[in-house]
XYZ file of C-alpha atoms in Angstrom:
412
model
C -7.329 28.582 23.163
C -7.304 24.780 22.609
C -6.993 23.691 18.995
C -10.138 21.573 19.264
C -12.163 24.743 19.839
C -10.754 26.214 16.637
C -11.876 23.034 14.861
C -15.351 23.508 16.302
C -15.481 27.121 15.117
C -14.379 26.037 11.634
C -16.830 23.129 11.326
C -19.813 25.069 12.617
C -19.154 28.113 10.453
C -19.049 30.504 13.407
C -16.897 32.685 11.149
C -19.792 33.145 8.694
C -20.530 36.799 9.545
C -16.883 37.877 9.535
C -14.778 38.766 6.476
C -11.804 36.465 6.048
C -8.525 37.097 4.245
C -5.079 35.606 3.877
C -2.163 37.007 5.814
C -1.111 38.919 2.679
C -4.547 40.560 2.361
C -6.271 38.422 -0.294
C -10.017 37.865 0.295
C -11.003 34.336 1.321
C -14.436 32.792 0.689
C -15.071 29.470 2.415
C -17.448 27.595 0.110
C -17.223 24.284 1.985
C -15.321 23.499 5.179
C -14.681 19.973 3.940
C -14.909 16.674 5.785
C -13.139 16.035 9.079
C -10.315 13.543 8.664
C -9.913 10.993 11.449
C -6.912 9.354 9.802
C -3.348 10.571 9.401
C -2.905 13.697 7.294
C -4.512 17.153 7.098
C -7.463 17.945 9.376
C -10.118 18.492 6.687
C -10.365 17.026 3.194
C -12.378 18.081 0.120
C -12.698 21.696 1.274
C -13.601 24.354 -1.307
C -11.981 27.742 -0.856
C -12.003 30.806 -3.093
C -8.886 32.962 -2.626
C -8.771 36.281 -4.415
C -11.450 35.053 -6.827
C -9.783 31.728 -7.682
C -11.413 28.525 -6.455
C -9.353 25.738 -4.869
C -10.387 22.228 -3.837
C -8.182 20.327 -1.412
C -7.215 19.955 2.225
C -7.213 22.355 5.160
C -4.938 22.184 8.205
C -5.815 23.987 11.439
C -3.446 25.132 14.192
C -3.529 27.686 16.962
C -0.248 29.201 15.712
C 1.529 28.986 12.370
C 4.657 27.722 14.128
C 2.760 24.519 15.035
C 3.147 23.573 11.351
C 6.878 23.347 11.920
C 6.572 21.730 15.355
C 4.475 18.949 13.845
C 6.982 18.601 10.971
C 4.354 19.091 8.271
C 6.942 20.957 6.194
C 8.710 17.617 5.729
C 5.597 15.490 5.135
C 4.450 15.097 1.513
C 0.953 14.210 2.741
C 0.535 17.922 3.540
C 1.486 19.108 0.051
C -2.245 19.038 -0.802
C -3.104 21.700 1.817
C -4.742 24.700 0.121
C -5.206 26.793 3.274
C -3.589 26.873 6.713
C -6.175 28.166 9.196
C -4.765 29.624 12.419
C -5.635 31.877 15.298
C -2.238 33.568 15.160
C 0.020 33.689 12.100
C 3.453 34.068 13.640
C 5.478 32.897 10.633
C 5.100 31.816 6.983
C 4.812 28.065 6.302
C 5.910 25.938 3.356
C 5.175 22.420 2.122
C 7.793 19.764 1.400
C 8.286 21.188 -2.110
C 9.173 24.573 -0.660
C 5.909 26.170 -1.819
C 4.345 28.865 0.341
C 1.016 27.794 1.902
C -1.707 30.479 2.069
C -2.674 31.253 5.667
C -5.803 32.750 7.195
C -6.141 34.110 10.717
C -9.708 32.973 11.284
C -12.092 35.714 12.396
C -15.047 34.710 14.603
C -17.106 35.974 17.612
C -14.790 37.335 20.282
C -16.946 36.665 23.361
C -14.850 34.058 25.174
C -17.580 33.138 27.678
C -20.029 32.586 24.826
C -17.545 30.415 22.925
C -16.672 28.358 26.018
C -20.323 27.739 26.868
C -21.067 26.812 23.271
C -18.195 24.352 23.141
C -19.043 22.763 26.499
C -22.616 22.224 25.343
C -21.482 20.658 22.076
C -19.201 18.223 23.911
C -22.275 16.571 25.417
C -24.189 16.297 22.151
C -23.897 13.715 19.407
C -21.228 14.460 16.794
C -23.798 14.679 14.011
C -27.202 15.237 15.611
C -26.079 18.403 17.359
C -25.638 19.944 13.907
C -29.255 19.292 12.953
C -30.936 22.295 14.538
C -34.463 20.866 14.186
C -33.633 17.380 15.561
C -36.181 17.635 18.363
C -38.950 18.694 15.957
C -38.081 15.915 13.498
C -38.278 13.315 16.253
C -41.796 14.532 16.975
C -42.820 14.858 13.327
C -40.569 13.028 10.808
C -42.860 14.152 7.956
C -41.483 17.692 8.278
C -39.055 16.567 5.559
C -41.643 16.209 2.814
C -41.400 14.078 -0.304
C -41.365 17.231 -2.383
C -38.439 18.691 -0.418
C -36.548 15.411 -0.773
C -37.027 15.474 -4.521
C -35.842 19.065 -4.685
C -32.777 18.120 -2.626
C -32.003 15.246 -5.010
C -32.188 17.659 -7.955
C -29.844 20.021 -6.122
C -27.463 17.149 -5.349
C -27.276 16.127 -9.002
C -26.859 19.743 -10.083
C -23.836 20.063 -7.757
C -22.341 16.947 -9.308
C -23.108 18.347 -12.767
C -21.176 21.502 -11.888
C -18.177 19.349 -10.915
C -18.434 17.488 -14.223
C -18.503 20.780 -16.117
C -15.280 21.837 -14.379
C -13.676 18.560 -15.492
C -14.870 19.171 -19.043
C -12.920 22.411 -19.010
C -9.789 20.478 -17.982
C -10.370 17.785 -20.629
C -11.248 20.305 -23.370
C -14.808 19.048 -23.673
C -14.054 15.316 -23.687
C -16.873 13.573 -21.801
C -15.063 10.232 -21.922
C -11.878 11.679 -20.413
C -13.866 13.548 -17.748
C -15.700 10.307 -16.890
C -12.342 8.542 -16.497
C -11.160 11.160 -13.963
C -14.467 11.072 -12.054
C -14.461 7.315 -11.954
C -10.910 7.338 -10.615
C -11.881 9.858 -7.932
C -14.734 7.644 -6.751
C -12.575 4.522 -6.952
C -10.705 6.036 -4.010
C -13.901 5.489 -1.981
C -13.446 8.703 -0.007
C -10.238 7.722 1.834
C -8.031 7.901 -1.275
C -10.273 9.849 -3.648
C -7.882 12.816 -3.953
C -4.730 10.802 -4.822
C -6.790 8.594 -7.148
C -7.998 11.676 -9.009
C -4.422 12.991 -9.147
C -3.353 9.635 -10.601
C -5.940 9.949 -13.385
C -5.017 13.556 -14.183
C -1.305 12.675 -14.305
C -1.979 9.628 -16.507
C -3.996 10.817 -19.524
C -6.636 8.445 -20.828
C -5.194 8.643 -24.343
C -1.974 6.976 -23.122
C -3.895 4.137 -21.489
C -6.018 3.599 -24.584
C -2.870 2.920 -26.619
C -2.290 -0.145 -24.405
C -5.852 -1.056 -23.458
C -5.436 -4.569 -24.933
C -2.795 -5.455 -22.340
C -3.962 -5.758 -18.731
C -0.355 -6.071 -17.594
C 0.656 -2.795 -19.237
C -2.409 -0.963 -17.910
C -1.648 -2.205 -14.421
C 2.047 -1.357 -14.737
C 1.491 2.217 -15.878
C -1.124 2.932 -13.183
C 0.798 1.256 -10.363
C 4.000 2.944 -11.495
C 2.361 6.359 -11.720
C 0.955 5.844 -8.221
C 4.444 5.016 -6.912
C 3.190 1.669 -5.589
C 4.889 -0.998 -7.717
C 7.213 -2.066 -4.932
C 9.559 -4.992 -5.591
C 7.820 -6.391 -8.680
C 10.782 -6.283 -11.081
C 8.811 -7.254 -14.211
C 6.216 -4.587 -13.610
C 8.865 -2.007 -12.701
C 10.698 -2.714 -15.944
C 7.494 -2.375 -17.967
C 6.609 0.875 -16.214
C 10.046 2.369 -16.900
C 9.530 1.649 -20.589
C 6.068 3.295 -20.587
C 7.192 6.205 -18.413
C 9.955 7.017 -20.878
C 7.647 6.540 -23.852
C 5.078 9.050 -22.559
C 7.410 11.303 -20.510
C 5.478 10.609 -17.324
C 6.251 11.674 -13.750
C 5.203 9.286 -10.957
C 3.444 10.374 -7.775
C 5.013 10.097 -4.356
C 3.689 6.981 -2.609
C 3.274 8.901 0.650
C 0.105 10.645 -0.602
C -1.800 7.357 -0.397
C -3.486 6.485 2.899
C -2.771 2.850 3.675
C -2.929 2.524 7.455
C -6.091 1.396 9.241
C -7.735 0.370 5.974
C -9.659 -2.815 5.388
C -7.870 -5.101 2.885
C -10.518 -4.451 0.204
C -9.768 -0.716 0.383
C -6.012 -1.073 -0.088
C -4.930 1.432 -2.777
C -2.865 -1.275 -4.506
C -5.934 -3.493 -4.814
C -8.157 -0.625 -5.932
C -5.654 0.365 -8.645
C -5.534 -3.215 -9.914
C -9.337 -3.291 -10.003
C -9.376 0.039 -11.828
C -6.895 -1.263 -14.403
C -9.071 -4.349 -14.926
C -12.122 -2.172 -15.404
C -10.383 -0.066 -18.069
C -9.166 -3.245 -19.759
C -12.665 -4.690 -20.128
C -14.603 -1.468 -20.782
C -14.090 -0.065 -24.252
C -16.180 3.055 -25.009
C -17.531 3.084 -21.461
C -19.125 6.525 -21.727
C -21.282 5.607 -24.716
C -22.230 2.307 -23.057
C -23.310 4.160 -19.925
C -25.425 6.560 -21.981
C -27.039 3.795 -24.030
C -27.879 1.564 -21.055
C -31.017 2.239 -19.026
C -31.265 -1.083 -17.199
C -29.717 -0.984 -13.728
C -28.522 -4.601 -13.859
C -26.727 -3.959 -17.144
C -25.081 -0.833 -15.714
C -23.912 -2.786 -12.673
C -22.557 -5.489 -14.975
C -20.158 -2.921 -16.494
C -18.343 -2.882 -13.140
C -18.301 -6.631 -12.549
C -14.719 -7.897 -12.517
C -13.849 -11.598 -13.096
C -12.518 -13.304 -9.978
C -9.606 -14.755 -11.952
C -7.647 -11.471 -12.021
C -8.253 -9.614 -8.777
C -10.899 -9.773 -6.044
C -14.076 -8.348 -7.597
C -15.873 -5.230 -6.433
C -18.616 -5.888 -3.908
C -22.180 -4.894 -4.688
C -22.082 -1.970 -2.250
C -18.946 -0.635 -3.975
C -20.595 -0.948 -7.371
C -23.640 0.896 -6.043
C -21.409 3.738 -4.824
C -19.878 4.035 -8.310
C -23.342 4.057 -9.873
C -24.566 6.714 -7.425
C -21.540 9.006 -7.595
C -20.331 8.531 -11.177
C -22.708 6.823 -13.584
C -26.014 8.483 -12.716
C -24.521 12.000 -12.377
C -22.972 11.633 -15.852
C -26.223 10.426 -17.362
C -27.991 13.359 -15.711
C -25.342 15.915 -16.717
C -25.313 14.758 -20.332
C -29.113 14.884 -20.493
C -29.042 18.457 -19.190
C -26.277 19.260 -21.690
C -28.636 18.084 -24.455
C -31.535 19.949 -22.822
C -33.414 16.645 -22.542
C -35.451 16.703 -19.306
C -36.952 13.269 -20.028
C -33.506 11.647 -19.964
C -32.611 13.599 -16.819
C -35.745 12.203 -15.182
C -34.700 8.682 -16.200
C -31.370 9.179 -14.458
C -33.146 10.272 -11.278
C -35.416 7.220 -11.500
C -32.341 4.967 -11.445
C -31.479 6.413 -8.014
C -34.778 5.008 -6.757
C -33.711 1.491 -7.763
C -30.416 1.438 -5.828
C -29.992 0.601 -2.157
C -29.147 3.602 0.069
C -25.658 4.306 1.359
C -24.949 3.113 4.876
C -22.815 5.675 6.665
C -22.801 7.701 9.873
C -24.924 10.506 8.485
C -27.618 8.215 7.117
C -27.779 6.255 10.379
C -28.294 9.522 12.234
C -31.132 10.507 9.919
C -32.759 7.160 10.672
C -32.458 7.923 14.385
C -34.408 11.102 13.642
C -37.212 8.974 12.198
C -36.380 9.446 8.526
C -37.263 6.684 6.105
C -34.277 5.810 3.908
C -35.251 3.129 1.404
C -33.269 4.036 -1.714
C -30.248 5.973 -2.894
C -32.636 8.783 -3.863
C -33.477 9.118 -0.160
C -29.888 8.917 1.083
C -28.561 11.357 -1.535
C -31.291 13.879 -0.704
C -30.601 13.640 3.034
C -26.836 13.871 2.526
C -27.354 17.055 0.533
C -29.629 18.425 3.251
C -27.016 17.799 5.934
C -23.955 18.968 3.984
C -25.483 22.103 2.457
C -28.041 23.245 5.032
C -27.594 21.655 8.480
C -23.801 21.854 8.488
C -23.875 25.513 7.490
C -26.883 26.355 9.689
C -28.691 27.637 6.615
C -32.025 26.873 8.263
C -33.935 29.800 6.798
C -33.410 28.427 3.260
C -34.440 24.911 4.301
C -38.109 23.961 4.066
C -38.011 22.371 7.516
C -36.097 25.188 9.159
C -38.443 27.768 7.700
C -41.509 25.917 9.012
C -39.994 25.561 12.474
C -38.941 29.195 12.534
C -42.287 30.447 11.283
C -44.525 28.263 13.442
C -42.610 28.214 16.710
C -40.428 31.334 16.367
C -37.347 29.427 17.511
C -34.023 31.186 17.999
C -31.952 29.811 15.114
C -28.278 29.064 15.591
């Protein structure tokens, strides 16, 4: 079996009707297959896996045989230390990361009809990478209004509720501190997908309380964050300052290899993003309360405006991404925490004032005739794709149900 077919089985959830378990017999629930990684590193990022009742979020690596892990020298590569599950067809040996830790493995169970699988794969090879996952693409092209305004609004609510659940998990880590949880979330989104995981690790390993002790010094904030990231390089003054702060707070720096730096545009360089993040912390005292107290979109965007004198400022599209993925979810989550539906509605209204994201998935929805005018539209459609189309959960989708009911289509 070619490895690419195993990837296809994983992505398209063809394992859904089969019980999965680790090689040592622990039950495995695949909550999200993650996002395919086209860069160096593990095959899928941001996967959510529950093993023996405990939930993990991280990366997944896929091979035909366990021994391929060794052949590809992943046991020596620190970039693979974030792998939470090694998915294989045949587990012929245990595998370990560069720290010598045993990686859980799962021999993926899926339909055994080889002719069926081969035909399915051959068909998929001739379909668009995204559109072939939208089972009702043909119907949407004929009638774009199948995705109603009411369904979009429901999807936006569901999207924000998912983000609220993530915030609640962070609140457990931060012992109920909303400001500290916001700091970690903001760091995660400062990675702008490519480096979101190491950025979040940087924030967790560098407690906000330590940074607040030196928030009046941009140099010290930059030194501690760059040092913790392992990215200071040859800057002797900054290295000296970091060594002082590292000793003061008993900190342990990250390994620089976890950061993705190849094939990145200059504005997405992790070194630049960390400097921008340090500048943001320097200028933003009591950010959480300011976010809660501010209802004007321009004023919220101004919180993320960085003076050109220090580092290149964030572009408007980057600021919008931070507003969409951090600010508005926190305003919504806090309103729900206070049981204040009016404030939650205000947070949703802000989504309607922000330009939509421009990525592969949104462009494909536009091809299918979908109107995407605001971030409320793009967030709703992203949730539809990631939580329904990708998992072929058509029967629980308003569109899929209509298509199934009216035309009695064979659902895949």
